[in-house]
Structures are given as C-alpha cells and as structure tokens.
PDB file of C-alpha atoms and ligand atoms in Angstrom:
ATOM      1  CA  UNK A1113      80.780  44.436  37.672  1.00 90.00           C
ATOM      2  CA  UNK A1114      77.201  44.664  38.926  1.00 95.00           C
ATOM      3  CA  UNK A1115      74.647  42.228  37.474  1.00 98.00           C
ATOM      4  CA  UNK A1116      72.267  45.130  36.789  1.00 98.00           C
ATOM      5  CA  UNK A1117      73.498  48.663  36.313  1.00 98.00           C
ATOM      6  CA  UNK A1118      71.155  51.559  35.631  1.00 98.00           C
ATOM      7  CA  UNK A1119      72.904  54.856  34.870  1.00 98.00           C
ATOM      8  CA  UNK A1120      71.280  58.269  34.544  1.00 98.00           C
ATOM      9  CA  UNK A1121      67.897  56.847  33.548  1.00 98.00           C
ATOM     10  CA  UNK A1122      65.001  59.160  32.725  1.00 98.00           C
ATOM     11  CA  UNK A1123      61.583  57.958  31.578  1.00 98.00           C
ATOM     12  CA  UNK A1124      58.670  59.999  30.276  1.00 97.00           C
ATOM     13  CA  UNK A1125      55.001  59.233  29.782  1.00 96.00           C
ATOM     14  CA  UNK A1126      54.249  61.801  27.115  1.00 95.00           C
ATOM     15  CA  UNK A1127      55.326  65.054  28.720  1.00 94.00           C
ATOM     16  CA  UNK A1128      55.292  63.715  32.243  1.00 95.00           C
ATOM     17  CA  UNK A1129      58.736  62.884  33.563  1.00 96.00           C
ATOM     18  CA  UNK A1130      58.201  59.787  35.725  1.00 97.00           C
ATOM     19  CA  UNK A1131      61.900  59.134  36.394  1.00 98.00           C
ATOM     20  CA  UNK A1132      64.752  61.612  36.400  1.00 98.00           C
ATOM     21  CA  UNK A1133      68.417  60.656  36.338  1.00 98.00           C
ATOM     22  CA  UNK A1134      67.991  57.413  38.278  1.00 98.00           C
ATOM     23  CA  UNK A1135      71.151  55.388  38.882  1.00 98.00           C
ATOM     24  CA  UNK A1136      71.141  52.106  40.737  1.00 98.00           C
ATOM     25  CA  UNK A1137      72.957  48.810  40.788  1.00 98.00           C
ATOM     26  CA  UNK A1138      72.107  45.275  41.816  1.00 98.00           C
ATOM     27  CA  UNK A1139      74.992  42.904  42.509  1.00 98.00           C
ATOM     28  CA  UNK A1140      74.723  39.207  41.760  1.00 97.00           C
ATOM     29  CA  UNK A1141      73.225  37.412  44.769  1.00 97.00           C
ATOM     30  CA  UNK A1142      71.630  40.470  46.347  1.00 97.00           C
ATOM     31  CA  UNK A1143      68.081  41.363  47.307  1.00 98.00           C
ATOM     32  CA  UNK A1144      67.667  45.082  46.625  1.00 98.00           C
ATOM     33  CA  UNK A1145      64.486  46.884  47.677  1.00 97.00           C
ATOM     34  CA  UNK A1146      63.027  50.054  46.183  1.00 97.00           C
ATOM     35  CA  UNK A1147      60.810  52.002  48.515  1.00 94.00           C
ATOM     36  CA  UNK A1148      58.853  55.169  47.891  1.00 93.00           C
ATOM     37  CA  UNK A1149      55.452  56.775  48.142  1.00 89.00           C
ATOM     38  CA  UNK A1150      52.645  56.188  45.638  1.00 89.00           C
ATOM     39  CA  UNK A1151      53.638  57.573  42.260  1.00 91.00           C
ATOM     40  CA  UNK A1152      57.360  57.818  43.127  1.00 94.00           C
ATOM     41  CA  UNK A1153      58.268  55.769  40.053  1.00 96.00           C
ATOM     42  CA  UNK A1154      58.881  52.276  41.455  1.00 95.00           C
ATOM     43  CA  UNK A1155      56.741  50.408  38.913  1.00 93.00           C
ATOM     44  CA  UNK A1156      58.138  52.548  36.110  1.00 96.00           C
ATOM     45  CA  UNK A1157      61.660  51.517  37.134  1.00 97.00           C
ATOM     46  CA  UNK A1158      60.675  47.837  36.961  1.00 95.00           C
ATOM     47  CA  UNK A1159      59.005  48.299  33.577  1.00 95.00           C
ATOM     48  CA  UNK A1160      62.097  50.017  32.221  1.00 97.00           C
ATOM     49  CA  UNK A1161      64.319  47.136  33.367  1.00 97.00           C
ATOM     50  CA  UNK A1162      61.912  44.613  31.780  1.00 94.00           C
ATOM     51  CA  UNK A1163      61.933  46.569  28.531  1.00 95.00           C
ATOM     52  CA  UNK A1164      58.238  47.447  28.638  1.00 93.00           C
ATOM     53  CA  UNK A1165      58.881  51.180  28.433  1.00 96.00           C
ATOM     54  CA  UNK A1166      61.714  53.049  26.683  1.00 97.00           C
ATOM     55  CA  UNK A1167      64.253  55.317  28.363  1.00 98.00           C
ATOM     56  CA  UNK A1168      64.424  58.923  27.283  1.00 98.00           C
ATOM     57  CA  UNK A1169      67.948  59.214  28.728  1.00 98.00           C
ATOM     58  CA  UNK A1170      70.527  56.967  30.321  1.00 98.00           C
ATOM     59  CA  UNK A1171      71.364  53.306  30.027  1.00 98.00           C
ATOM     60  CA  UNK A1172      70.746  49.861  31.477  1.00 98.00           C
ATOM     61  CA  UNK A1173      73.299  47.093  31.389  1.00 98.00           C
ATOM     62  CA  UNK A1174      72.865  43.503  32.458  1.00 98.00           C
ATOM     63  CA  UNK A1175      75.743  41.142  33.057  1.00 97.00           C
ATOM     64  CA  UNK A1176      78.031  43.587  31.258  1.00 97.00           C
ATOM     65  CA  UNK A1177      75.834  43.902  28.160  1.00 97.00           C
ATOM     66  CA  UNK A1178      74.105  47.155  27.211  1.00 98.00           C
ATOM     67  CA  UNK A1179      70.404  46.220  27.042  1.00 98.00           C
ATOM     68  CA  UNK A1180      69.008  49.759  26.909  1.00 98.00           C
ATOM     69  CA  UNK A1181      67.323  49.092  23.565  1.00 96.00           C
ATOM     70  CA  UNK A1182      66.947  45.333  23.745  1.00 97.00           C
ATOM     71  CA  UNK A1183      63.437  43.931  23.205  1.00 95.00           C
ATOM     72  CA  UNK A1184      61.576  42.725  26.297  1.00 92.00           C
ATOM     73  CA  UNK A1185      61.383  39.083  25.135  1.00 88.00           C
ATOM     74  CA  UNK A1186      65.140  39.012  24.546  1.00 92.00           C
ATOM     75  CA  UNK A1187      65.687  40.347  28.074  1.00 93.00           C
ATOM     76  CA  UNK A1188      63.692  37.374  29.359  1.00 88.00           C
ATOM     77  CA  UNK A1189      66.053  35.102  27.446  1.00 87.00           C
ATOM     78  CA  UNK A1190      69.016  36.861  29.046  1.00 92.00           C
ATOM     79  CA  UNK A1191      67.549  36.014  32.457  1.00 92.00           C
ATOM     80  CA  UNK A1192      65.478  39.031  33.518  1.00 93.00           C
ATOM     81  CA  UNK A1193      61.987  38.083  34.575  1.00 89.00           C
ATOM     82  CA  UNK A1194      59.207  40.128  36.151  1.00 86.00           C
ATOM     83  CA  UNK A1195      56.312  39.072  38.314  1.00 81.00           C
ATOM     84  CA  UNK A1196      54.054  42.059  37.696  1.00 67.00           C
ATOM     85  CA  UNK A1197      52.035  44.175  40.077  1.00 64.00           C
ATOM     86  CA  UNK A1198      48.397  43.076  39.889  1.00 61.00           C
ATOM     87  CA  UNK A1199      49.594  39.526  39.309  1.00 66.00           C
ATOM     88  CA  UNK A1200      48.540  38.923  35.697  1.00 78.00           C
ATOM     89  CA  UNK A1201      47.525  35.291  36.172  1.00 88.00           C
ATOM     90  CA  UNK A1202      45.659  33.930  33.131  1.00 90.00           C
ATOM     91  CA  UNK A1203      42.169  33.326  34.569  1.00 90.00           C
ATOM     92  CA  UNK A1204      41.038  30.689  32.053  1.00 93.00           C
ATOM     93  CA  UNK A1205      44.178  28.585  32.389  1.00 93.00           C
ATOM     94  CA  UNK A1206      44.923  26.021  35.057  1.00 94.00           C
ATOM     95  CA  UNK A1207      47.726  26.424  37.569  1.00 94.00           C
ATOM     96  CA  UNK A1208      49.867  24.037  35.510  1.00 93.00           C
ATOM     97  CA  UNK A1209      49.201  25.923  32.267  1.00 92.00           C
ATOM     98  CA  UNK A1210      49.994  29.226  33.948  1.00 91.00           C
ATOM     99  CA  UNK A1211      53.309  27.851  35.209  1.00 91.00           C
ATOM    100  CA  UNK A1212      54.025  26.437  31.741  1.00 87.00           C
ATOM    101  CA  UNK A1213      53.757  29.941  30.307  1.00 83.00           C
ATOM    102  CA  UNK A1214      56.816  30.889  32.344  1.00 78.00           C
ATOM    103  CA  UNK A1215      59.059  28.480  30.505  1.00 70.00           C
ATOM    104  CA  UNK A1216      57.786  28.749  26.946  1.00 68.00           C
ATOM    105  CA  UNK A1217      61.258  29.827  25.855  1.00 68.00           C
ATOM    106  CA  UNK A1218      62.947  26.728  27.337  1.00 71.00           C
ATOM    107  CA  UNK A1219      63.485  23.344  25.757  1.00 75.00           C
ATOM    108  CA  UNK A1220      65.322  21.468  28.528  1.00 80.00           C
ATOM    109  CA  UNK A1221      62.573  19.081  29.668  1.00 81.00           C
ATOM    110  CA  UNK A1222      64.588  17.758  32.618  1.00 85.00           C
ATOM    111  CA  UNK A1223      65.326  21.233  33.920  1.00 83.00           C
ATOM    112  CA  UNK A1224      61.700  22.239  33.488  1.00 86.00           C
ATOM    113  CA  UNK A1225      60.499  19.190  35.455  1.00 88.00           C
ATOM    114  CA  UNK A1226      63.004  19.972  38.215  1.00 88.00           C
ATOM    115  CA  UNK A1227      61.766  23.567  38.362  1.00 87.00           C
ATOM    116  CA  UNK A1228      58.139  22.415  38.585  1.00 89.00           C
ATOM    117  CA  UNK A1229      59.182  20.393  41.618  1.00 90.00           C
ATOM    118  CA  UNK A1230      61.015  23.393  43.047  1.00 87.00           C
ATOM    119  CA  UNK A1231      57.943  25.631  42.641  1.00 90.00           C
ATOM    120  CA  UNK A1232      55.752  22.979  44.286  1.00 92.00           C
ATOM    121  CA  UNK A1233      58.203  22.668  47.182  1.00 89.00           C
ATOM    122  CA  UNK A1234      58.069  26.430  47.675  1.00 86.00           C
ATOM    123  CA  UNK A1235      54.285  26.520  47.226  1.00 88.00           C
ATOM    124  CA  UNK A1236      52.721  23.176  48.264  1.00 91.00           C
ATOM    125  CA  UNK A1237      49.322  24.863  47.944  1.00 90.00           C
ATOM    126  CA  UNK A1238      49.805  25.110  44.177  1.00 92.00           C
ATOM    127  CA  UNK A1239      50.469  21.407  43.866  1.00 93.00           C
ATOM    128  CA  UNK A1240      47.103  20.714  45.498  1.00 94.00           C
ATOM    129  CA  UNK A1241      45.453  23.073  43.000  1.00 95.00           C
ATOM    130  CA  UNK A1242      47.356  22.169  39.874  1.00 94.00           C
ATOM    131  CA  UNK A1243      44.228  21.624  37.757  1.00 95.00           C
ATOM    132  CA  UNK A1244      42.253  24.561  39.141  1.00 95.00           C
ATOM    133  CA  UNK A1245      41.607  27.566  36.906  1.00 95.00           C
ATOM    134  CA  UNK A1246      43.688  30.650  37.700  1.00 92.00           C
ATOM    135  CA  UNK A1247      40.662  32.927  37.934  1.00 92.00           C
ATOM    136  CA  UNK A1248      39.146  30.897  40.776  1.00 94.00           C
ATOM    137  CA  UNK A1249      42.241  31.036  43.014  1.00 92.00           C
ATOM    138  CA  UNK A1250      42.400  33.327  46.037  1.00 87.00           C
ATOM    139  CA  UNK A1251      44.494  36.497  45.819  1.00 83.00           C
ATOM    140  CA  UNK A1252      47.355  34.908  47.742  1.00 83.00           C
ATOM    141  CA  UNK A1253      47.283  31.804  45.572  1.00 87.00           C
ATOM    142  CA  UNK A1254      47.342  33.933  42.414  1.00 89.00           C
ATOM    143  CA  UNK A1255      50.385  35.727  43.777  1.00 86.00           C
ATOM    144  CA  UNK A1256      52.069  32.347  44.275  1.00 88.00           C
ATOM    145  CA  UNK A1257      51.277  31.426  40.662  1.00 91.00           C
ATOM    146  CA  UNK A1258      52.721  34.717  39.419  1.00 89.00           C
ATOM    147  CA  UNK A1259      55.960  34.211  41.366  1.00 88.00           C
ATOM    148  CA  UNK A1260      56.078  30.530  40.421  1.00 90.00           C
ATOM    149  CA  UNK A1261      55.626  31.401  36.768  1.00 89.00           C
ATOM    150  CA  UNK A1262      58.495  33.891  36.910  1.00 85.00           C
ATOM    151  CA  UNK A1263      60.684  31.222  38.538  1.00 85.00           C
ATOM    152  CA  UNK A1264      59.880  28.761  35.737  1.00 86.00           C
ATOM    153  CA  UNK A1265      61.831  31.043  33.415  1.00 81.00           C
ATOM    154  CA  UNK A1266      64.841  30.316  35.675  1.00 81.00           C
ATOM    155  CA  UNK A1267      65.760  33.981  35.947  1.00 89.00           C
ATOM    156  CA  UNK A1268      69.114  35.339  37.003  1.00 94.00           C
ATOM    157  CA  UNK A1269      67.311  38.508  38.067  1.00 96.00           C
ATOM    158  CA  UNK A1270      63.780  38.312  39.440  1.00 94.00           C
ATOM    159  CA  UNK A1271      61.817  41.568  39.487  1.00 94.00           C
ATOM    160  CA  UNK A1272      59.030  41.499  42.055  1.00 92.00           C
ATOM    161  CA  UNK A1273      56.543  44.368  42.035  1.00 90.00           C
ATOM    162  CA  UNK A1274      54.480  44.521  45.229  1.00 89.00           C
ATOM    163  CA  UNK A1275      54.407  40.775  45.924  1.00 87.00           C
ATOM    164  CA  UNK A1276      52.581  41.291  49.228  1.00 85.00           C
ATOM    165  CA  UNK A1277      49.876  43.525  47.785  1.00 81.00           C
ATOM    166  CA  UNK A1278      46.377  42.567  48.879  1.00 75.00           C
ATOM    167  CA  UNK A1279      47.485  39.518  50.838  1.00 79.00           C
ATOM    168  CA  UNK A1280      46.245  38.362  54.221  1.00 79.00           C
ATOM    169  CA  UNK A1281      48.873  38.693  56.986  1.00 82.00           C
ATOM    170  CA  UNK A1282      49.759  34.985  57.101  1.00 78.00           C
ATOM    171  CA  UNK A1283      50.424  35.003  53.344  1.00 78.00           C
ATOM    172  CA  UNK A1284      52.548  38.140  53.612  1.00 84.00           C
ATOM    173  CA  UNK A1285      54.942  36.403  55.991  1.00 85.00           C
ATOM    174  CA  UNK A1286      55.032  33.390  53.730  1.00 83.00           C
ATOM    175  CA  UNK A1287      55.755  35.379  50.563  1.00 86.00           C
ATOM    176  CA  UNK A1288      58.651  37.230  52.217  1.00 90.00           C
ATOM    177  CA  UNK A1289      60.090  33.983  53.555  1.00 89.00           C
ATOM    178  CA  UNK A1290      59.895  32.535  50.055  1.00 88.00           C
ATOM    179  CA  UNK A1291      61.672  35.554  48.571  1.00 91.00           C
ATOM    180  CA  UNK A1292      64.565  34.925  50.963  1.00 93.00           C
ATOM    181  CA  UNK A1293      64.562  31.243  50.024  1.00 89.00           C
ATOM    182  CA  UNK A1294      64.554  31.969  46.285  1.00 89.00           C
ATOM    183  CA  UNK A1295      67.475  34.331  46.826  1.00 94.00           C
ATOM    184  CA  UNK A1296      69.385  31.755  48.853  1.00 93.00           C
ATOM    185  CA  UNK A1297      68.895  29.297  45.990  1.00 87.00           C
ATOM    186  CA  UNK A1298      70.861  31.699  43.783  1.00 91.00           C
ATOM    187  CA  UNK A1299      68.411  34.158  42.219  1.00 94.00           C
ATOM    188  CA  UNK A1300      69.153  37.880  42.463  1.00 97.00           C
ATOM    189  CA  UNK A1301      66.066  39.922  43.394  1.00 97.00           C
ATOM    190  CA  UNK A1302      64.961  43.502  42.800  1.00 97.00           C
ATOM    191  CA  UNK A1303      61.920  44.123  44.965  1.00 96.00           C
ATOM    192  CA  UNK A1304      59.357  46.924  45.038  1.00 94.00           C
ATOM    193  CA  UNK A1305      57.232  47.064  48.168  1.00 90.00           C
ATOM    194  CA  UNK A1306      54.798  49.242  50.066  1.00 85.00           C
ATOM    195  CA  UNK A1307      55.513  46.998  53.013  1.00 87.00           C
ATOM    196  CA  UNK A1308      58.884  48.687  53.518  1.00 90.00           C
ATOM    197  CA  UNK A1309      59.629  47.260  56.953  1.00 90.00           C
ATOM    198  CA  UNK A1310      59.359  43.644  55.802  1.00 90.00           C
ATOM    199  CA  UNK A1311      61.039  44.277  52.474  1.00 93.00           C
ATOM    200  CA  UNK A1312      64.040  46.074  53.980  1.00 95.00           C
ATOM    201  CA  UNK A1313      64.468  43.474  56.680  1.00 94.00           C
ATOM    202  CA  UNK A1314      64.804  40.818  53.922  1.00 95.00           C
ATOM    203  CA  UNK A1315      67.059  42.935  51.676  1.00 97.00           C
ATOM    204  CA  UNK A1316      70.796  43.569  51.518  1.00 97.00           C
ATOM    205  CA  UNK A1317      70.449  47.120  50.239  1.00 98.00           C
ATOM    206  CA  UNK A1318      67.714  49.613  49.509  1.00 97.00           C
ATOM    207  CA  UNK A1319      66.980  52.733  47.485  1.00 97.00           C
ATOM    208  CA  UNK A1320      64.458  55.439  48.292  1.00 96.00           C
ATOM    209  CA  UNK A1321      62.648  56.992  45.317  1.00 96.00           C
ATOM    210  CA  UNK A1322      60.932  60.351  45.700  1.00 95.00           C
ATOM    211  CA  UNK A1323      58.993  61.883  42.801  1.00 95.00           C
ATOM    212  CA  UNK A1324      61.090  60.100  40.225  1.00 97.00           C
ATOM    213  CA  UNK A1325      64.554  60.526  41.734  1.00 97.00           C
ATOM    214  CA  UNK A1326      66.740  58.428  44.017  1.00 97.00           C
ATOM    215  CA  UNK A1327      67.154  60.327  47.278  1.00 96.00           C
ATOM    216  CA  UNK A1328      68.795  57.660  49.463  1.00 95.00           C
ATOM    217  CA  UNK A1329      70.728  54.475  48.939  1.00 96.00           C
ATOM    218  CA  UNK A1330      72.190  52.437  51.771  1.00 96.00           C
ATOM    219  CA  UNK A1331      72.547  49.081  53.383  1.00 97.00           C
ATOM    220  CA  UNK A1332      69.041  47.906  54.254  1.00 97.00           C
ATOM    221  CA  UNK A1333      69.721  47.886  58.003  1.00 96.00           C
ATOM    222  CA  UNK A1334      70.892  51.513  57.851  1.00 96.00           C
ATOM    223  CA  UNK A1335      67.678  52.532  56.105  1.00 95.00           C
ATOM    224  CA  UNK A1336      65.659  50.610  58.697  1.00 94.00           C
ATOM    225  CA  UNK A1337      67.399  52.546  61.470  1.00 93.00           C
ATOM    226  CA  UNK A1338      67.178  55.953  59.789  1.00 92.00           C
ATOM    227  CA  UNK A1339      64.733  58.309  61.574  1.00 90.00           C
ATOM    228  CA  UNK A1340      63.586  60.040  58.358  1.00 89.00           C
ATOM    229  CA  UNK A1341      62.945  56.707  56.622  1.00 89.00           C
ATOM    230  CA  UNK A1342      61.144  55.428  59.703  1.00 89.00           C
ATOM    231  CA  UNK A1343      58.870  58.395  59.776  1.00 88.00           C
ATOM    232  CA  UNK A1344      58.114  58.505  56.038  1.00 88.00           C
ATOM    233  CA  UNK A1345      57.939  54.828  55.122  1.00 85.00           C
ATOM    234  CA  UNK A1346      57.866  52.584  58.152  1.00 82.00           C
ATOM    235  CA  UNK A1347      54.992  54.173  60.015  1.00 74.00           C
ATOM    236  CA  UNK A1348      57.147  54.639  63.117  1.00 60.00           C
ATOM    237  CA  UNK A1349      57.935  58.156  64.297  1.00 48.00           C
TER     238      UNK A1349
HETATM  239  P1  ATP B 345      52.525  53.067  43.256  1.00 50.80           P
HETATM  240  O1  ATP B 345      53.185  52.689  44.519  1.00 50.80           O
HETATM  241  O2  ATP B 345      51.326  53.959  43.471  1.00 50.80           O
HETATM  242  O3  ATP B 345      52.276  51.935  42.301  1.00 50.80           O
HETATM  243  P2  ATP B 345      54.916  53.843  41.773  1.00 50.80           P
HETATM  244  O4  ATP B 345      56.027  54.344  42.622  1.00 50.80           O
HETATM  245  O5  ATP B 345      55.023  52.439  41.276  1.00 50.80           O
HETATM  246  O6  ATP B 345      53.541  54.077  42.516  1.00 50.80           O
HETATM  247  P3  ATP B 345      54.672  54.604  39.000  1.00 50.80           P
HETATM  248  O7  ATP B 345      53.520  53.688  38.719  1.00 50.80           O
HETATM  249  O8  ATP B 345      55.994  54.201  38.492  1.00 50.80           O
HETATM  250  O9  ATP B 345      54.788  54.855  40.562  1.00 50.80           O
HETATM  251  O10 ATP B 345      54.285  56.044  38.466  1.00 50.80           O
HETATM  252  C1  ATP B 345      55.224  57.127  38.439  1.00 50.80           C
HETATM  253  C2  ATP B 345      54.543  58.356  37.842  1.00 50.80           C
HETATM  254  O11 ATP B 345      54.254  58.141  36.453  1.00 50.80           O
HETATM  255  C3  ATP B 345      53.201  58.685  38.490  1.00 50.80           C
HETATM  256  O12 ATP B 345      53.118  60.082  38.595  1.00 50.80           O
HETATM  257  C4  ATP B 345      52.172  58.152  37.512  1.00 50.80           C
HETATM  258  O13 ATP B 345      50.986  58.894  37.555  1.00 50.80           O
HETATM  259  C5  ATP B 345      52.880  58.313  36.194  1.00 50.80           C
HETATM  260  N1  ATP B 345      52.453  57.268  35.240  1.00 50.80           N
HETATM  261  C6  ATP B 345      52.562  55.933  35.411  1.00 50.80           C
HETATM  262  N2  ATP B 345      52.092  55.262  34.347  1.00 50.80           N
HETATM  263  C7  ATP B 345      51.657  56.203  33.465  1.00 50.80           C
HETATM  264  C8  ATP B 345      51.062  56.164  32.162  1.00 50.80           C
HETATM  265  N3  ATP B 345      50.835  55.007  31.537  1.00 50.80           N
HETATM  266  N4  ATP B 345      50.752  57.359  31.593  1.00 50.80           N
HETATM  267  C9  ATP B 345      51.006  58.531  32.213  1.00 50.80           C
HETATM  268  N5  ATP B 345      51.569  58.628  33.430  1.00 50.80           N
HETATM  269  C10 ATP B 345      51.894  57.492  34.052  1.00 50.80           C
END
C-alpha cells in the first residue's frame, strides 16, 4: 500500500479544468518530484492533497484511509503538511513564533523541544535569528522558516512547493541537501520544482505534468537521462 495514492483526480477552477484524470502514488520513505511547465497543474496537485481545493472527480487516500473529502486541518493531524509556494511566513512574528505555529496541534512538550533542536541543527542560521521578525528575514531565511515550520508538525508526508524559488545559488544547494536529510530522517516528500535537474537528482521517482495530465512517470534517473525530458525541462538539448 502506498502512503499517498491519488486516483483519477480532476480539479476545476470554475469552468477551467486544471487537472484531468491524474493518478500518482508516493511510497513511504520516497522523495517524489513533480515537474512541468508553468501552469501545468503542479501547485493545484499540492493544494488538492492538502485539502485546500476540492476534487471534481477521483480520490485521494493516505495511509489506507480515503481522505478525498477530509478537512485540511484534519489532514495535518493525519501527518500531511505543506510548505507553500511563496513561503507564507508571518511577517510580524519572530522566528520562534513562526516555528511554534507549525506545532499548534501538538501537546507533547518533549517532542516539540526535540523538534526545535532538530530544526536548528538543520538550519543553524535560524537559531541565530530566533527573535528576529519574519518579515525582516532574507528570502532564503524565510524559506528555511517555512520548511522548519512544516517540520514542527512532524509530518509523515511533507509537501514542498518550489522550495528553491527565488533563492541565491548557495542557498539552493543547501535547501536540496536539507530535503535529502529530512527524507533520510524518515519523512516522505512530495516535491514540486522548476529546478528539475536538482529535484530529480534528489528524488527516487518523478512525474511529468503537461497541461493538467500526467504524461510520464519513471524512476528519477530515467527521467534525467530521457532526451525529451532533457530538452523540455532540464535546459539541455
Ligand atoms: P507554476 O509553475 O506557474 O506555478 P503550476 O504547474 O503550479 O504552475 P497551477 O498553479 O497548478 O500550475 O495552475 C494550473 C492551471 O490552473 C493554470 O492554468 C492556472 O492558470 C489555473 N489556475 C490556478 N489557480 C487558479 C484560480 N484560483 N482560478 C482560476 N484558475 C486557476
């Protein structure tokens, strides 16, 4: 049984069909990457898994449970957590307060303290800036807060939408290394990235979305080696 199983999913925005008959699975322990051009439906897929937008057809199950109509907050409690595109850091809150927002649903003080330590080990920069307001952090630091906050919910499945977006090259490397580390510590990851080369080289498997439909699904190294994928998404002819 896959941890996440999406079957025959369609999603509409009004009359616009953003996703059509999308099926994909994520096994426990995997990093799975979705690649596709602008507007292909990557963010919509993530929002559907988080429960932020309803399906017009199809189903989503998580850990064997049908969650197609489950409220978003209850999905968080089941262990699905999204670090959204555009980051969504609360500008008037400190780094600590932002991280605290990730674990509002938890009561296990010891576990929370351990996870604070884990986030600060992954992102030493955040420890230095623990009392700084979110809105005054650099783009890369805000991205770290957004990922750290998602980790504070102790997710079984972490949804990362464009984690490298807008980052300076040295941060991009760091974020991808951290994604691998988070995965090795036991969190399953579904990743959406424009930076397809990096994302696929960190992933176990990948899916290609084109105008709302899955057109390819393979082991990540096969996608990396595929001439059509190279030409369309990796900037290498
Ligand atoms: P990008 O890489 O540019 O973020 P994406 O693959 O994440 O693209 P989506 O954001 O999922 O693509 O958008 C899929 C399609 O749905 C696009 O055609 C987009 O214009 C449309 N769409 C997205 N959000 C809305 C909305 N709120 N209302 C209407 N159409 C929308």
